[in-house]
PDB file of C-alpha atoms and ligand atoms in Angstrom:
ATOM      1  CA  MET A   1      13.153   6.445  22.454  1.00 89.00           C
ATOM      2  CA  ASP A   2      13.104   8.386  19.552  1.00 97.00           C
ATOM      3  CA  ASN A   3      10.306  10.453  19.205  1.00 98.00           C
ATOM      4  CA  ARG A   4      10.665  11.323  15.331  1.00 98.00           C
ATOM      5  CA  PRO A   5       7.561  10.385  12.950  1.00 98.00           C
ATOM      6  CA  ILE A   6       7.577   7.380  10.331  1.00 98.00           C
ATOM      7  CA  GLY A   7       7.146   8.965   7.403  1.00 98.00           C
ATOM      8  CA  VAL A   8       4.482   7.757   4.698  1.00 98.00           C
ATOM      9  CA  TYR A   9       3.959   7.078   1.645  1.00 98.00           C
ATOM     10  CA  ASP A  10       1.996   6.540  -2.022  1.00 98.00           C
ATOM     11  CA  SER A  11       0.417   8.361  -5.193  1.00 97.00           C
ATOM     12  CA  GLY A  12      -2.190   9.284  -3.459  1.00 97.00           C
ATOM     13  CA  PHE A  13      -4.439   7.548  -0.943  1.00 97.00           C
ATOM     14  CA  GLY A  14      -4.047   3.718  -1.440  1.00 97.00           C
ATOM     15  CA  GLY A  15      -1.135   3.955   1.424  1.00 98.00           C
ATOM     16  CA  LEU A  16      -4.219   5.332   3.869  1.00 98.00           C
ATOM     17  CA  SER A  17      -4.626   1.220   4.188  1.00 97.00           C
ATOM     18  CA  VAL A  18      -1.469   0.654   5.468  1.00 98.00           C
ATOM     19  CA  TRP A  19      -1.300   4.042   7.822  1.00 98.00           C
ATOM     20  CA  ARG A  20      -4.370   2.746   9.234  1.00 97.00           C
ATOM     21  CA  GLU A  21      -2.500  -0.311  10.291  1.00 97.00           C
ATOM     22  CA  LEU A  22      -0.103   2.026  11.576  1.00 98.00           C
ATOM     23  CA  TYR A  23      -2.303   4.547  13.116  1.00 98.00           C
ATOM     24  CA  ARG A  24      -4.028   1.558  14.953  1.00 97.00           C
ATOM     25  CA  ALA A  25      -0.982  -0.379  16.472  1.00 98.00           C
ATOM     26  CA  LEU A  26       0.943   1.719  17.205  1.00 98.00           C
ATOM     27  CA  PRO A  27      -0.819   4.862  18.596  1.00 97.00           C
ATOM     28  CA  GLU A  28       2.736   6.498  19.573  1.00 98.00           C
ATOM     29  CA  GLU A  29       3.619   6.620  17.378  1.00 98.00           C
ATOM     30  CA  SER A  30       3.804   9.871  15.266  1.00 98.00           C
ATOM     31  CA  LEU A  31       2.919   9.499  11.570  1.00 98.00           C
ATOM     32  CA  ILE A  32       3.703  11.614   8.366  1.00 98.00           C
ATOM     33  CA  TYR A  33       1.397  10.808   5.529  1.00 98.00           C
ATOM     34  CA  LEU A  34       2.513  12.238   2.029  1.00 98.00           C
ATOM     35  CA  GLY A  35       0.162  10.616  -0.511  1.00 98.00           C
ATOM     36  CA  ASP A  36       1.305  12.988  -4.018  1.00 98.00           C
ATOM     37  CA  GLY A  37      -2.154  12.921  -5.756  1.00 97.00           C
ATOM     38  CA  LYS A  38      -0.252  15.274  -8.589  1.00 97.00           C
ATOM     39  CA  ASN A  39       1.747  12.362 -10.072  1.00 96.00           C
ATOM     40  CA  CYS A  40      -1.367   9.712  -8.942  1.00 96.00           C
ATOM     41  CA  PRO A  41      -2.143   6.862 -10.754  1.00 95.00           C
ATOM     42  CA  TYR A  42       1.353   5.679 -10.244  1.00 94.00           C
ATOM     43  CA  GLY A  43       0.434   2.233 -12.587  1.00 86.00           C
ATOM     44  CA  SER A  44       1.396   3.757 -16.047  1.00 78.00           C
ATOM     45  CA  LEU A  45       4.340   5.650 -15.373  1.00 90.00           C
ATOM     46  CA  SER A  46       7.648   4.694 -16.580  1.00 92.00           C
ATOM     47  CA  GLU A  47       9.686   3.419 -13.860  1.00 93.00           C
ATOM     48  CA  GLU A  48      12.522   5.619 -14.216  1.00 96.00           C
ATOM     49  CA  ARG A  49       9.934   8.566 -13.332  1.00 97.00           C
ATOM     50  CA  ILE A  50       8.534   6.798 -10.622  1.00 97.00           C
ATOM     51  CA  ARG A  51      11.932   6.362  -9.175  1.00 97.00           C
ATOM     52  CA  GLU A  52      12.387  10.410  -9.660  1.00 98.00           C
ATOM     53  CA  LEU A  53       8.544  11.213  -8.085  1.00 98.00           C
ATOM     54  CA  ALA A  54       9.829   8.613  -4.612  1.00 98.00           C
ATOM     55  CA  GLU A  55      12.882   9.999  -4.787  1.00 98.00           C
ATOM     56  CA  LYS A  56      11.124  13.033  -3.925  1.00 98.00           C
ATOM     57  CA  ALA A  57       8.966  12.545  -1.638  1.00 98.00           C
ATOM     58  CA  VAL A  58      11.065  10.300   0.571  1.00 98.00           C
ATOM     59  CA  GLY A  59      14.001  13.226   0.505  1.00 98.00           C
ATOM     60  CA  GLU A  60      11.654  15.708   1.631  1.00 98.00           C
ATOM     61  CA  LEU A  61       9.704  12.922   4.275  1.00 98.00           C
ATOM     62  CA  ILE A  62      13.104  12.464   5.619  1.00 98.00           C
ATOM     63  CA  GLU A  63      13.930  16.655   5.336  1.00 98.00           C
ATOM     64  CA  ARG A  64      10.707  17.027   8.016  1.00 98.00           C
ATOM     65  CA  GLY A  65      12.991  14.919  10.160  1.00 98.00           C
ATOM     66  CA  CYS A  66      11.391  10.900   9.605  1.00 98.00           C
ATOM     67  CA  LYS A  67      13.388   8.384  11.670  1.00 98.00           C
ATOM     68  CA  MET A  68      12.134   5.812   9.099  1.00 98.00           C
ATOM     69  CA  VAL A  69      10.423   5.654   5.865  1.00 98.00           C
ATOM     70  CA  VAL A  70       7.368   3.341   4.901  1.00 98.00           C
ATOM     71  CA  VAL A  71       6.493   2.764   0.864  1.00 98.00           C
ATOM     72  CA  ALA A  72       3.870   2.319   1.438  1.00 98.00           C
ATOM     73  CA  CYS A  73       2.676   2.172  -2.834  1.00 97.00           C
ATOM     74  CA  ASN A  74       3.127  -1.183  -4.190  1.00 96.00           C
ATOM     75  CA  THR A  75       4.159   0.285  -8.221  1.00 95.00           C
ATOM     76  CA  ALA A  76       7.012   2.927  -6.087  1.00 97.00           C
ATOM     77  CA  THR A  77       8.493  -0.376  -4.473  1.00 96.00           C
ATOM     78  CA  ALA A  78       8.350  -2.272  -7.393  1.00 94.00           C
ATOM     79  CA  ALA A  79      10.023   0.484  -9.484  1.00 94.00           C
ATOM     80  CA  ALA A  80      12.243   2.274  -6.515  1.00 96.00           C
ATOM     81  CA  ILE A  81      12.817   0.806  -3.852  1.00 96.00           C
ATOM     82  CA  ASN A  82      16.351  -0.446  -4.574  1.00 96.00           C
ATOM     83  CA  HIS A  83      17.493   2.806  -6.081  1.00 97.00           C
ATOM     84  CA  LEU A  84      16.076   4.422  -2.146  1.00 98.00           C
ATOM     85  CA  ARG A  85      17.726   1.931  -0.280  1.00 98.00           C
ATOM     86  CA  GLU A  86      21.475   3.326  -1.703  1.00 98.00           C
ATOM     87  CA  LYS A  87      20.042   6.863  -1.916  1.00 98.00           C
ATOM     88  CA  PHE A  88      18.740   6.640   1.920  1.00 98.00           C
ATOM     89  CA  SER A  89      20.929   4.325   2.866  1.00 97.00           C
ATOM     90  CA  PHE A  90      21.449   5.767   6.355  1.00 97.00           C
ATOM     91  CA  LEU A  91      17.832   5.453   7.855  1.00 96.00           C
ATOM     92  CA  PRO A  92      15.239   2.140   7.343  1.00 98.00           C
ATOM     93  CA  ILE A  93      13.222   1.430   4.330  1.00 98.00           C
ATOM     94  CA  VAL A  94      10.301  -0.387   4.162  1.00 98.00           C
ATOM     95  CA  GLY A  95       8.571  -1.715   1.142  1.00 97.00           C
ATOM     96  CA  LEU A  96       5.416  -3.534  -0.074  1.00 95.00           C
ATOM     97  CA  GLU A  97       4.892  -6.735  -1.335  1.00 88.00           C
ATOM     98  CA  PRO A  98       2.188  -8.350  -2.081  1.00 91.00           C
ATOM     99  CA  ALA A  99       0.778 -11.417  -0.296  1.00 93.00           C
ATOM    100  CA  VAL A 100       1.572 -14.020  -2.377  1.00 95.00           C
ATOM    101  CA  LYS A 101       3.019 -16.982   0.001  1.00 94.00           C
ATOM    102  CA  PRO A 102      -0.016 -16.036   2.797  1.00 95.00           C
ATOM    103  CA  ALA A 103      -1.546 -16.813  -0.655  1.00 97.00           C
ATOM    104  CA  CYS A 104      -0.413 -19.460  -1.615  1.00 96.00           C
ATOM    105  CA  GLN A 105      -0.412 -21.345   2.111  1.00 95.00           C
ATOM    106  CA  LEU A 106      -4.080 -20.602   2.503  1.00 96.00           C
ATOM    107  CA  SER A 107      -5.257 -21.605  -1.265  1.00 97.00           C
ATOM    108  CA  ARG A 108      -7.478 -25.300  -1.503  1.00 96.00           C
ATOM    109  CA  SER A 109      -7.848 -24.665  -5.027  1.00 97.00           C
ATOM    110  CA  GLY A 110      -4.168 -24.736  -5.635  1.00 97.00           C
ATOM    111  CA  ARG A 111      -5.160 -21.041  -7.545  1.00 97.00           C
ATOM    112  CA  VAL A 112      -4.234 -17.759  -6.567  1.00 98.00           C
ATOM    113  CA  ALA A 113      -4.964 -14.878  -8.002  1.00 98.00           C
ATOM    114  CA  VAL A 114      -3.072 -11.537  -8.092  1.00 97.00           C
ATOM    115  CA  LEU A 115      -4.235  -7.860  -8.405  1.00 97.00           C
ATOM    116  CA  ALA A 116      -2.408  -5.424  -8.754  1.00 96.00           C
ATOM    117  CA  THR A 117      -1.292  -2.249 -11.387  1.00 94.00           C
ATOM    118  CA  GLU A 118       0.952  -3.239 -15.514  1.00 91.00           C
ATOM    119  CA  ARG A 119       3.653  -2.207 -13.546  1.00 90.00           C
ATOM    120  CA  SER A 120       3.588  -4.289 -10.367  1.00 92.00           C
ATOM    121  CA  LEU A 121       2.504  -6.786 -12.023  1.00 94.00           C
ATOM    122  CA  GLN A 122       5.642  -7.172 -14.576  1.00 91.00           C
ATOM    123  CA  SER A 123       7.883  -6.822 -11.396  1.00 91.00           C
ATOM    124  CA  GLU A 124      10.921  -8.619 -10.684  1.00 90.00           C
ATOM    125  CA  LYS A 125       9.458  -8.996  -6.874  1.00 88.00           C
ATOM    126  CA  LEU A 126       6.258 -10.290  -8.004  1.00 93.00           C
ATOM    127  CA  ARG A 127       8.378 -12.570 -10.385  1.00 94.00           C
ATOM    128  CA  MET A 128      10.986 -13.637  -7.998  1.00 93.00           C
ATOM    129  CA  ALA A 129       8.246 -14.053  -4.889  1.00 93.00           C
ATOM    130  CA  VAL A 130       5.545 -16.650  -7.465  1.00 95.00           C
ATOM    131  CA  GLU A 131       8.908 -18.364  -8.458  1.00 95.00           C
ATOM    132  CA  ARG A 132       9.566 -18.930  -4.548  1.00 94.00           C
ATOM    133  CA  TYR A 133       5.791 -19.350  -3.214  1.00 94.00           C
ATOM    134  CA  ALA A 134       4.220 -20.800  -5.903  1.00 94.00           C
ATOM    135  CA  THR A 135       5.945 -23.314  -6.294  1.00 92.00           C
ATOM    136  CA  ASP A 136       2.710 -26.166  -6.261  1.00 93.00           C
ATOM    137  CA  VAL A 137      -0.089 -22.707  -6.774  1.00 96.00           C
ATOM    138  CA  GLU A 138      -0.810 -21.620 -10.599  1.00 97.00           C
ATOM    139  CA  VAL A 139      -1.013 -17.775  -9.959  1.00 97.00           C
ATOM    140  CA  ILE A 140      -2.868 -15.588 -11.910  1.00 97.00           C
ATOM    141  CA  LYS A 141      -1.919 -11.842 -12.515  1.00 97.00           C
ATOM    142  CA  ALA A 142      -4.466  -9.632 -12.807  1.00 97.00           C
ATOM    143  CA  VAL A 143      -4.897  -5.355 -13.475  1.00 96.00           C
ATOM    144  CA  GLY A 144      -7.185  -3.591 -11.149  1.00 96.00           C
ATOM    145  CA  ARG A 145      -7.877  -1.160 -14.386  1.00 95.00           C
ATOM    146  CA  GLY A 146     -10.113   1.564 -12.769  1.00 96.00           C
ATOM    147  CA  PHE A 147      -9.478   0.877  -9.548  1.00 97.00           C
ATOM    148  CA  VAL A 148      -7.088   3.329  -7.823  1.00 96.00           C
ATOM    149  CA  GLU A 149      -9.662   6.099 -10.046  1.00 96.00           C
ATOM    150  CA  ALA A 150     -11.667   5.205  -8.362  1.00 96.00           C
ATOM    151  CA  VAL A 151     -10.497   5.358  -4.837  1.00 96.00           C
ATOM    152  CA  GLU A 152      -9.222   8.458  -5.728  1.00 96.00           C
ATOM    153  CA  ARG A 153     -12.844   9.554  -6.301  1.00 94.00           C
ATOM    154  CA  CYS A 154     -13.774   8.886  -3.140  1.00 92.00           C
ATOM    155  CA  GLU A 155     -15.707   6.462  -5.061  1.00 95.00           C
ATOM    156  CA  GLU A 156     -15.978   3.397  -3.758  1.00 94.00           C
ATOM    157  CA  GLN A 157     -19.390   2.338  -2.837  1.00 92.00           C
ATOM    158  CA  SER A 158     -21.089   3.089  -6.821  1.00 94.00           C
ATOM    159  CA  GLU A 159     -22.765   1.175  -8.573  1.00 95.00           C
ATOM    160  CA  ALA A 160     -20.360   1.464 -12.071  1.00 97.00           C
ATOM    161  CA  THR A 161     -17.124   0.718  -9.371  1.00 97.00           C
ATOM    162  CA  GLU A 162     -19.143  -2.411  -8.270  1.00 97.00           C
ATOM    163  CA  LYS A 163     -19.651  -3.258 -12.149  1.00 97.00           C
ATOM    164  CA  MET A 164     -16.214  -2.866 -12.525  1.00 98.00           C
ATOM    165  CA  VAL A 165     -14.728  -5.217 -10.173  1.00 98.00           C
ATOM    166  CA  SER A 166     -17.061  -7.533 -11.509  1.00 98.00           C
ATOM    167  CA  GLU A 167     -16.238  -7.435 -14.215  1.00 98.00           C
ATOM    168  CA  VAL A 168     -11.701  -8.069 -13.525  1.00 98.00           C
ATOM    169  CA  VAL A 169     -12.805 -10.575 -10.042  1.00 97.00           C
ATOM    170  CA  GLU A 170     -15.671 -13.053 -11.708  1.00 97.00           C
ATOM    171  CA  PRO A 171     -12.973 -13.980 -14.505  1.00 97.00           C
ATOM    172  CA  LEU A 172     -10.918 -14.720 -11.754  1.00 97.00           C
ATOM    173  CA  ILE A 173     -12.956 -16.633  -9.483  1.00 97.00           C
ATOM    174  CA  GLU A 174     -14.482 -18.607 -12.724  1.00 96.00           C
ATOM    175  CA  GLN A 175     -10.359 -20.102 -13.243  1.00 96.00           C
ATOM    176  CA  GLY A 176     -10.764 -21.238  -9.390  1.00 96.00           C
ATOM    177  CA  ALA A 177      -8.837 -18.516  -7.851  1.00 98.00           C
ATOM    178  CA  ASP A 178      -9.754 -19.057  -4.283  1.00 97.00           C
ATOM    179  CA  VAL A 179      -7.778 -16.144  -2.588  1.00 98.00           C
ATOM    180  CA  ILE A 180      -7.210 -13.021  -4.090  1.00 97.00           C
ATOM    181  CA  VAL A 181      -4.370 -10.678  -3.394  1.00 97.00           C
ATOM    182  CA  LEU A 182      -4.540  -7.383  -2.833  1.00 97.00           C
ATOM    183  CA  GLY A 183      -1.078  -6.176  -4.666  1.00 96.00           C
ATOM    184  CA  CYS A 184      -1.807  -2.164  -4.090  1.00 97.00           C
ATOM    185  CA  THR A 185      -2.409  -0.503  -1.405  1.00 97.00           C
ATOM    186  CA  HIS A 186      -5.352   1.209  -2.740  1.00 97.00           C
ATOM    187  CA  TYR A 187      -7.772  -1.926  -3.311  1.00 97.00           C
ATOM    188  CA  PRO A 188      -8.198  -2.520   0.451  1.00 97.00           C
ATOM    189  CA  PHE A 189     -10.782   0.695   0.314  1.00 96.00           C
ATOM    190  CA  LEU A 190     -12.473  -1.742  -1.964  1.00 97.00           C
ATOM    191  CA  LYS A 191     -13.114  -4.643  -0.441  1.00 96.00           C
ATOM    192  CA  GLY A 192     -16.829  -3.803   0.699  1.00 95.00           C
ATOM    193  CA  VAL A 193     -17.392  -4.316  -2.639  1.00 97.00           C
ATOM    194  CA  LEU A 194     -15.573  -7.387  -3.362  1.00 97.00           C
ATOM    195  CA  ARG A 195     -17.052  -8.946  -0.532  1.00 96.00           C
ATOM    196  CA  ARG A 196     -19.836  -8.199  -2.785  1.00 96.00           C
ATOM    197  CA  VAL A 197     -18.911  -9.481  -5.836  1.00 96.00           C
ATOM    198  CA  VAL A 198     -17.962 -12.545  -3.680  1.00 96.00           C
ATOM    199  CA  GLY A 199     -21.152 -13.406  -2.411  1.00 95.00           C
ATOM    200  CA  SER A 200     -21.433 -16.330  -0.535  1.00 95.00           C
ATOM    201  CA  ARG A 201     -18.349 -18.092  -2.271  1.00 96.00           C
ATOM    202  CA  ASP A 202     -15.884 -19.519  -0.393  1.00 95.00           C
ATOM    203  CA  VAL A 203     -12.753 -16.752  -1.685  1.00 97.00           C
ATOM    204  CA  ARG A 204     -10.568 -14.856   0.177  1.00 97.00           C
ATOM    205  CA  ILE A 205      -9.836 -12.173  -0.075  1.00 97.00           C
ATOM    206  CA  ILE A 206      -6.024 -10.560   1.742  1.00 97.00           C
ATOM    207  CA  ASP A 207      -3.739  -7.518   1.769  1.00 95.00           C
ATOM    208  CA  SER A 208      -0.539  -6.530   2.933  1.00 94.00           C
ATOM    209  CA  GLY A 209      -1.487  -3.112   5.705  1.00 94.00           C
ATOM    210  CA  GLU A 210      -1.022  -6.283   8.628  1.00 92.00           C
ATOM    211  CA  ALA A 211       2.078  -7.399   7.420  1.00 94.00           C
ATOM    212  CA  VAL A 212       3.729  -3.749   6.721  1.00 97.00           C
ATOM    213  CA  GLU A 213       2.882  -3.379  10.428  1.00 97.00           C
ATOM    214  CA  LYS A 214       4.444  -5.701  12.371  1.00 97.00           C
ATOM    215  CA  ARG A 215       7.862  -5.028   9.690  1.00 97.00           C
ATOM    216  CA  VAL A 216       7.986  -1.589  10.675  1.00 98.00           C
ATOM    217  CA  GLU A 217       7.191  -3.199  13.927  1.00 98.00           C
ATOM    218  CA  SER A 218      10.683  -5.267  13.750  1.00 98.00           C
ATOM    219  CA  LEU A 219      12.494  -2.497  12.501  1.00 98.00           C
ATOM    220  CA  LEU A 220      11.727   0.137  15.097  1.00 98.00           C
ATOM    221  CA  ASP A 221      13.015  -2.823  17.811  1.00 98.00           C
ATOM    222  CA  ARG A 222      16.586  -3.744  16.146  1.00 97.00           C
ATOM    223  CA  TYR A 223      17.163   0.095  15.474  1.00 97.00           C
ATOM    224  CA  SER A 224      15.584   1.113  19.225  1.00 97.00           C
ATOM    225  CA  LEU A 225      13.771   3.768  17.367  1.00 98.00           C
ATOM    226  CA  ARG A 226      10.136   3.012  19.375  1.00 98.00           C
ATOM    227  CA  ALA A 227       8.829   5.997  20.300  1.00 98.00           C
ATOM    228  CA  ASP A 228       8.569   6.873  24.568  1.00 96.00           C
ATOM    229  CA  GLU A 229       4.899   5.165  25.403  1.00 94.00           C
ATOM    230  CA  GLU A 230       3.910   8.591  26.505  1.00 95.00           C
ATOM    231  CA  ASN A 231       4.555  10.094  23.699  1.00 96.00           C
ATOM    232  CA  GLU A 232       2.162  12.230  22.609  1.00 97.00           C
ATOM    233  CA  ALA A 233       1.162  10.990  18.814  1.00 98.00           C
ATOM    234  CA  LYS A 234       0.288  14.003  16.325  1.00 98.00           C
ATOM    235  CA  TYR A 235      -0.531  13.064  12.114  1.00 98.00           C
ATOM    236  CA  GLU A 236       0.568  15.045   9.685  1.00 98.00           C
ATOM    237  CA  PHE A 237      -1.417  15.099   5.306  1.00 98.00           C
ATOM    238  CA  LEU A 238       1.241  16.785   2.982  1.00 98.00           C
ATOM    239  CA  THR A 239       0.577  16.129  -0.972  1.00 98.00           C
ATOM    240  CA  TYR A 240       1.721  17.772  -4.163  1.00 98.00           C
ATOM    241  CA  ALA A 241      -1.270  18.152  -5.091  1.00 97.00           C
ATOM    242  CA  ASP A 242      -3.991  20.787  -3.390  1.00 97.00           C
ATOM    243  CA  GLU A 243      -5.828  22.090  -0.607  1.00 98.00           C
ATOM    244  CA  GLU A 244      -8.410  19.727  -1.392  1.00 97.00           C
ATOM    245  CA  TYR A 245      -6.886  16.980  -1.240  1.00 97.00           C
ATOM    246  CA  ARG A 246      -4.685  17.131   1.595  1.00 97.00           C
ATOM    247  CA  GLU A 247      -8.359  17.680   3.414  1.00 97.00           C
ATOM    248  CA  ARG A 248      -9.645  14.701   1.882  1.00 96.00           C
ATOM    249  CA  LEU A 249      -5.988  12.893   2.823  1.00 97.00           C
ATOM    250  CA  ARG A 250      -7.145  13.370   6.736  1.00 97.00           C
ATOM    251  CA  ARG A 251     -10.383  12.256   5.882  1.00 96.00           C
ATOM    252  CA  LYS A 252      -9.706   9.234   4.335  1.00 95.00           C
ATOM    253  CA  ALA A 253      -6.716   8.523   7.641  1.00 96.00           C
ATOM    254  CA  PHE A 254      -9.525   8.856  10.252  1.00 95.00           C
ATOM    255  CA  ASP A 255     -12.831   7.539   8.300  1.00 87.00           C
ATOM    256  CA  LYS A 256     -14.325   4.611   9.806  1.00 72.00           C
TER     257      LYS A 256
HETATM  258  N1  DGL B   1      -1.602   2.705  -4.517  1.00 77.45           N
HETATM  259  C1  DGL B   1      -0.634   2.514  -5.276  1.00 77.45           C
HETATM  260  C2  DGL B   1       0.401   0.666  -5.401  1.00 77.45           C
HETATM  261  O1  DGL B   1      -0.393   0.351  -3.978  1.00 77.45           O
HETATM  262  C3  DGL B   1      -1.751   3.315  -6.621  1.00 77.45           C
HETATM  263  C4  DGL B   1      -0.587   3.188  -7.827  1.00 77.45           C
HETATM  264  C5  DGL B   1      -1.247   3.853  -8.646  1.00 77.45           C
HETATM  265  O2  DGL B   1      -0.544   5.010  -8.561  1.00 77.45           O
HETATM  266  O3  DGL B   1      -1.144   3.392 -10.565  1.00 77.45           O
HETATM  267  O4  DGL B   1       0.347   0.193  -6.508  1.00 77.45           O
END
């Protein structure tokens, strides 16, 4: 039994979509969430800069006693996961990958769309996933321009956000995509708007939250890291932004 916390890291609020899955499925596990906030969005930063930021953040979570770290950010995973696993090879580090495999299995039209940040869409990880799983499926890639910023401003429900989402998503549906993969951990917070845009059309929206949670469980078992069933979990929220941002992180985490 190991009651040390699991660290969860993202550029900002997005990783809370993964945090919520862990919170729901693993109530005995303590969690420390680090949402950078100061350098968000990461999507347009250089790979080198993201690696630097990710190393600092993961290093901090380890210093605070985490037994495992989840890089709950597709962009940071794409840019830094190999580097992080080399640097901190003594503990398990889980990364995020867009759900290309299940999307291809679900699609009936033979066209799926991956929505992500520019950097994630250009990544080797996505290229490999497409090569491996989308053998007879066409993958349309689209940047969710402005999506991360809208979630950071907590404007998921505004009219302007719906218009912005619609402008990106409509063309994907028009091109025949019947599965939309959310390849950025901020985007699940826009699911309500996405569903409104999709309306009654037969289009599925999927993300990686649950798959990551399952991966965390399998690693907890593999390395005998599970917390005691009786453990009273603690939840901590950290940021490089200010106290107000930290408070918003906490509120968003527990928001229904
Ligand atoms: N949550 C990050 C991701 O999954 C957002 C990237 C950003 O900060 O631009 O890609």
